[in-house]
């Protein structure tokens, strides 16, 4: 769990100082705190999603991707409790009545938030405090700082939200049935079954690995995504990870030696021309 208390105190002190410069810095501290809140949820979820599958980077987008792909409750508030008496190993799951009769102790509270509200605050702080407005006409002054009262109001609103979220005592990476597979690099990849979609591409969670897999709902399996490259000299086939080729720019290539004859094989994206003859 990240400790937001240092950010909260810094923002409070800057608000007290109240100069234009301190208010501007307070807005920056608020934005950094929002990013920490959102990215910490991502860090906790990283067993379940690869960095390469995120695609969008604003704090709000990161949290929305987590809700869709890792944990539908990533931004919800709930308290986790455990029963004071463990159920004996091998016993059948308790009935609803038995659950209700058990005694539970709370372990911690996962505090939720509205990702789009945090995203709006994050954008508004930048617009008010961290950028200078583009003058609309010759008569509009180009000031050194943004409007101090507007910045103070937005910083105070954000501070309330940061304080509320800082009351959380637990960060959960979610619940629900998992499916897992081992990548050819050895990394164990896990996903929440209920959030997987047929045909979805899942990148290996190992940041150094180029492998990605396509999920097939019918068989609950993950198929390796590859291009089959056949050596023109000896006919030996090698399966090259699709991601390795997809990430190439047009002027780059990947190369490897044929495992059977040793010839060097290069792969590169090339523009291709197609032409249809006009029947007239
Ligand atoms: Zn891997
Ligand atoms: Zn060969």
mmCIF file with all atom_site columns, N, CA, C and O in Angstrom, residues 232-254:
data_model
loop_
_atom_site.group_PDB
_atom_site.id
_atom_site.type_symbol
_atom_site.label_atom_id
_atom_site.label_alt_id
_atom_site.label_comp_id
_atom_site.label_asym_id
_atom_site.label_entity_id
_atom_site.label_seq_id
_atom_site.pdbx_PDB_ins_code
_atom_site.Cartn_x
_atom_site.Cartn_y
_atom_site.Cartn_z
_atom_site.occupancy
_atom_site.B_iso_or_equiv
_atom_site.pdbx_formal_charge
_atom_site.auth_seq_id
_atom_site.auth_comp_id
_atom_site.auth_asym_id
_atom_site.auth_atom_id
_atom_site.pdbx_PDB_model_num
ATOM 1  N N  . UNK A 1 232 ? 13.945 -20.844 -47.202 1.00 0.00 ? 232 UNK A N  1
ATOM 2  C CA . UNK A 1 232 ? 13.830 -21.078 -48.653 1.00 0.00 ? 232 UNK A CA 1
ATOM 3  C C  . UNK A 1 232 ? 14.867 -22.081 -49.133 1.00 0.00 ? 232 UNK A C  1
ATOM 4  O O  . UNK A 1 232 ? 14.727 -22.626 -50.222 1.00 0.00 ? 232 UNK A O  1
ATOM 5  N N  . UNK A 1 233 ? 15.897 -22.296 -48.349 1.00 0.00 ? 233 UNK A N  1
ATOM 6  C CA . UNK A 1 233 ? 16.934 -23.231 -48.816 1.00 0.00 ? 233 UNK A CA 1
ATOM 7  C C  . UNK A 1 233 ? 16.598 -24.673 -48.407 1.00 0.00 ? 233 UNK A C  1
ATOM 8  O O  . UNK A 1 233 ? 16.580 -25.573 -49.227 1.00 0.00 ? 233 UNK A O  1
ATOM 9  N N  . UNK A 1 234 ? 16.291 -24.879 -47.120 1.00 0.00 ? 234 UNK A N  1
ATOM 10 C CA . UNK A 1 234 ? 16.147 -26.278 -46.671 1.00 0.00 ? 234 UNK A CA 1
ATOM 11 C C  . UNK A 1 234 ? 14.709 -26.634 -46.259 1.00 0.00 ? 234 UNK A C  1
ATOM 12 O O  . UNK A 1 234 ? 14.417 -27.785 -45.962 1.00 0.00 ? 234 UNK A O  1
ATOM 13 N N  . UNK A 1 235 ? 13.804 -25.656 -46.240 1.00 0.00 ? 235 UNK A N  1
ATOM 14 C CA . UNK A 1 235 ? 12.402 -25.954 -45.935 1.00 0.00 ? 235 UNK A CA 1
ATOM 15 C C  . UNK A 1 235 ? 12.085 -26.057 -44.454 1.00 0.00 ? 235 UNK A C  1
ATOM 16 O O  . UNK A 1 235 ? 10.950 -26.329 -44.071 1.00 0.00 ? 235 UNK A O  1
ATOM 17 N N  . UNK A 1 236 ? 13.062 -25.829 -43.588 1.00 0.00 ? 236 UNK A N  1
ATOM 18 C CA . UNK A 1 236 ? 12.821 -25.923 -42.140 1.00 0.00 ? 236 UNK A CA 1
ATOM 19 C C  . UNK A 1 236 ? 11.936 -24.766 -41.684 1.00 0.00 ? 236 UNK A C  1
ATOM 20 O O  . UNK A 1 236 ? 12.094 -23.638 -42.107 1.00 0.00 ? 236 UNK A O  1
ATOM 21 N N  . UNK A 1 237 ? 10.955 -25.092 -40.835 1.00 0.00 ? 237 UNK A N  1
ATOM 22 C CA . UNK A 1 237 ? 10.024 -24.043 -40.381 1.00 0.00 ? 237 UNK A CA 1
ATOM 23 C C  . UNK A 1 237 ? 10.364 -23.579 -38.976 1.00 0.00 ? 237 UNK A C  1
ATOM 24 O O  . UNK A 1 237 ? 10.707 -24.381 -38.112 1.00 0.00 ? 237 UNK A O  1
ATOM 25 N N  . UNK A 1 238 ? 10.263 -22.273 -38.775 1.00 0.00 ? 238 UNK A N  1
ATOM 26 C CA . UNK A 1 238 ? 10.469 -21.730 -37.430 1.00 0.00 ? 238 UNK A CA 1
ATOM 27 C C  . UNK A 1 238 ? 9.309  -20.788 -37.130 1.00 0.00 ? 238 UNK A C  1
ATOM 28 O O  . UNK A 1 238 ? 8.907  -19.969 -37.955 1.00 0.00 ? 238 UNK A O  1
ATOM 29 N N  . UNK A 1 239 ? 8.738  -20.908 -35.936 1.00 0.00 ? 239 UNK A N  1
ATOM 30 C CA . UNK A 1 239 ? 7.620  -20.055 -35.554 1.00 0.00 ? 239 UNK A CA 1
ATOM 31 C C  . UNK A 1 239 ? 8.147  -18.821 -34.824 1.00 0.00 ? 239 UNK A C  1
ATOM 32 O O  . UNK A 1 239 ? 8.699  -18.932 -33.738 1.00 0.00 ? 239 UNK A O  1
ATOM 33 N N  . UNK A 1 240 ? 7.977  -17.678 -35.460 1.00 0.00 ? 240 UNK A N  1
ATOM 34 C CA . UNK A 1 240 ? 8.488  -16.427 -34.891 1.00 0.00 ? 240 UNK A CA 1
ATOM 35 C C  . UNK A 1 240 ? 7.334  -15.710 -34.166 1.00 0.00 ? 240 UNK A C  1
ATOM 36 O O  . UNK A 1 240 ? 6.253  -15.570 -34.734 1.00 0.00 ? 240 UNK A O  1
ATOM 37 N N  . UNK A 1 241 ? 7.558  -15.265 -32.910 1.00 0.00 ? 241 UNK A N  1
ATOM 38 C CA . UNK A 1 241 ? 6.472  -14.583 -32.190 1.00 0.00 ? 241 UNK A CA 1
ATOM 39 C C  . UNK A 1 241 ? 5.925  -13.390 -32.987 1.00 0.00 ? 241 UNK A C  1
ATOM 40 O O  . UNK A 1 241 ? 6.694  -12.567 -33.473 1.00 0.00 ? 241 UNK A O  1
ATOM 41 N N  . UNK A 1 242 ? 4.590  -13.336 -33.142 1.00 0.00 ? 242 UNK A N  1
ATOM 42 C CA . UNK A 1 242 ? 3.974  -12.262 -33.931 1.00 0.00 ? 242 UNK A CA 1
ATOM 43 C C  . UNK A 1 242 ? 4.342  -10.878 -33.397 1.00 0.00 ? 242 UNK A C  1
ATOM 44 O O  . UNK A 1 242 ? 4.530  -9.938  -34.145 1.00 0.00 ? 242 UNK A O  1
ATOM 45 N N  . UNK A 1 243 ? 4.421  -10.770 -32.060 1.00 0.00 ? 243 UNK A N  1
ATOM 46 C CA . UNK A 1 243 ? 4.688  -9.458  -31.469 1.00 0.00 ? 243 UNK A CA 1
ATOM 47 C C  . UNK A 1 243 ? 6.038  -8.906  -31.900 1.00 0.00 ? 243 UNK A C  1
ATOM 48 O O  . UNK A 1 243 ? 6.203  -7.712  -32.071 1.00 0.00 ? 243 UNK A O  1
ATOM 49 N N  . UNK A 1 244 ? 6.993  -9.818  -32.059 1.00 0.00 ? 244 UNK A N  1
ATOM 50 C CA . UNK A 1 244 ? 8.333  -9.405  -32.464 1.00 0.00 ? 244 UNK A CA 1
ATOM 51 C C  . UNK A 1 244 ? 8.273  -8.724  -33.838 1.00 0.00 ? 244 UNK A C  1
ATOM 52 O O  . UNK A 1 244 ? 8.978  -7.755  -34.093 1.00 0.00 ? 244 UNK A O  1
ATOM 53 N N  . UNK A 1 245 ? 7.407  -9.249  -34.716 1.00 0.00 ? 245 UNK A N  1
ATOM 54 C CA . UNK A 1 245 ? 7.290  -8.705  -36.071 1.00 0.00 ? 245 UNK A CA 1
ATOM 55 C C  . UNK A 1 245 ? 6.357  -7.488  -36.073 1.00 0.00 ? 245 UNK A C  1
ATOM 56 O O  . UNK A 1 245 ? 6.636  -6.473  -36.714 1.00 0.00 ? 245 UNK A O  1
ATOM 57 N N  . UNK A 1 246 ? 5.263  -7.570  -35.306 1.00 0.00 ? 246 UNK A N  1
ATOM 58 C CA . UNK A 1 246 ? 4.303  -6.461  -35.273 1.00 0.00 ? 246 UNK A CA 1
ATOM 59 C C  . UNK A 1 246 ? 4.938  -5.179  -34.739 1.00 0.00 ? 246 UNK A C  1
ATOM 60 O O  . UNK A 1 246 ? 4.555  -4.081  -35.126 1.00 0.00 ? 246 UNK A O  1
ATOM 61 N N  . UNK A 1 247 ? 5.895  -5.307  -33.834 1.00 0.00 ? 247 UNK A N  1
ATOM 62 C CA . UNK A 1 247 ? 6.517  -4.118  -33.235 1.00 0.00 ? 247 UNK A CA 1
ATOM 63 C C  . UNK A 1 247 ? 7.590  -3.490  -34.116 1.00 0.00 ? 247 UNK A C  1
ATOM 64 O O  . UNK A 1 247 ? 8.139  -2.456  -33.766 1.00 0.00 ? 247 UNK A O  1
ATOM 65 N N  . UNK A 1 248 ? 7.874  -4.100  -35.288 1.00 0.00 ? 248 UNK A N  1
ATOM 66 C CA . UNK A 1 248 ? 8.922  -3.556  -36.162 1.00 0.00 ? 248 UNK A CA 1
ATOM 67 C C  . UNK A 1 248 ? 8.431  -2.319  -36.891 1.00 0.00 ? 248 UNK A C  1
ATOM 68 O O  . UNK A 1 248 ? 7.276  -2.259  -37.319 1.00 0.00 ? 248 UNK A O  1
ATOM 69 N N  . UNK A 1 249 ? 9.312  -1.343  -37.051 1.00 0.00 ? 249 UNK A N  1
ATOM 70 C CA . UNK A 1 249 ? 8.978  -0.222  -37.932 1.00 0.00 ? 249 UNK A CA 1
ATOM 71 C C  . UNK A 1 249 ? 9.340  -0.640  -39.352 1.00 0.00 ? 249 UNK A C  1
ATOM 72 O O  . UNK A 1 249 ? 10.020 -1.653  -39.563 1.00 0.00 ? 249 UNK A O  1
ATOM 73 N N  . UNK A 1 250 ? 8.918  0.156   -40.343 1.00 0.00 ? 250 UNK A N  1
ATOM 74 C CA . UNK A 1 250 ? 9.104  -0.280  -41.737 1.00 0.00 ? 250 UNK A CA 1
ATOM 75 C C  . UNK A 1 250 ? 10.575 -0.391  -42.132 1.00 0.00 ? 250 UNK A C  1
ATOM 76 O O  . UNK A 1 250 ? 10.916 -1.133  -43.021 1.00 0.00 ? 250 UNK A O  1
ATOM 77 N N  . UNK A 1 251 ? 11.448 0.352   -41.453 1.00 0.00 ? 251 UNK A N  1
ATOM 78 C CA . UNK A 1 251 ? 12.856 0.288   -41.859 1.00 0.00 ? 251 UNK A CA 1
ATOM 79 C C  . UNK A 1 251 ? 13.684 -0.660  -40.981 1.00 0.00 ? 251 UNK A C  1
ATOM 80 O O  . UNK A 1 251 ? 14.893 -0.713  -41.081 1.00 0.00 ? 251 UNK A O  1
ATOM 81 N N  . UNK A 1 252 ? 13.013 -1.424  -40.117 1.00 0.00 ? 252 UNK A N  1
ATOM 82 C CA . UNK A 1 252 ? 13.747 -2.347  -39.244 1.00 0.00 ? 252 UNK A CA 1
ATOM 83 C C  . UNK A 1 252 ? 13.545 -3.790  -39.709 1.00 0.00 ? 252 UNK A C  1
ATOM 84 O O  . UNK A 1 252 ? 12.604 -4.073  -40.430 1.00 0.00 ? 252 UNK A O  1
ATOM 85 N N  . UNK A 1 253 ? 14.427 -4.670  -39.248 1.00 0.00 ? 253 UNK A N  1
ATOM 86 C CA . UNK A 1 253 ? 14.187 -6.089  -39.528 1.00 0.00 ? 253 UNK A CA 1
ATOM 87 C C  . UNK A 1 253 ? 14.550 -6.923  -38.306 1.00 0.00 ? 253 UNK A C  1
ATOM 88 O O  . UNK A 1 253 ? 15.252 -6.465  -37.424 1.00 0.00 ? 253 UNK A O  1
ATOM 89 N N  . UNK A 1 254 ? 14.013 -8.150  -38.268 1.00 0.00 ? 254 UNK A N  1
ATOM 90 C CA . UNK A 1 254 ? 14.493 -9.116  -37.283 1.00 0.00 ? 254 UNK A CA 1
ATOM 91 C C  . UNK A 1 254 ? 15.204 -10.203 -38.070 1.00 0.00 ? 254 UNK A C  1
ATOM 92 O O  . UNK A 1 254 ? 14.805 -10.521 -39.193 1.00 0.00 ? 254 UNK A O  1
#
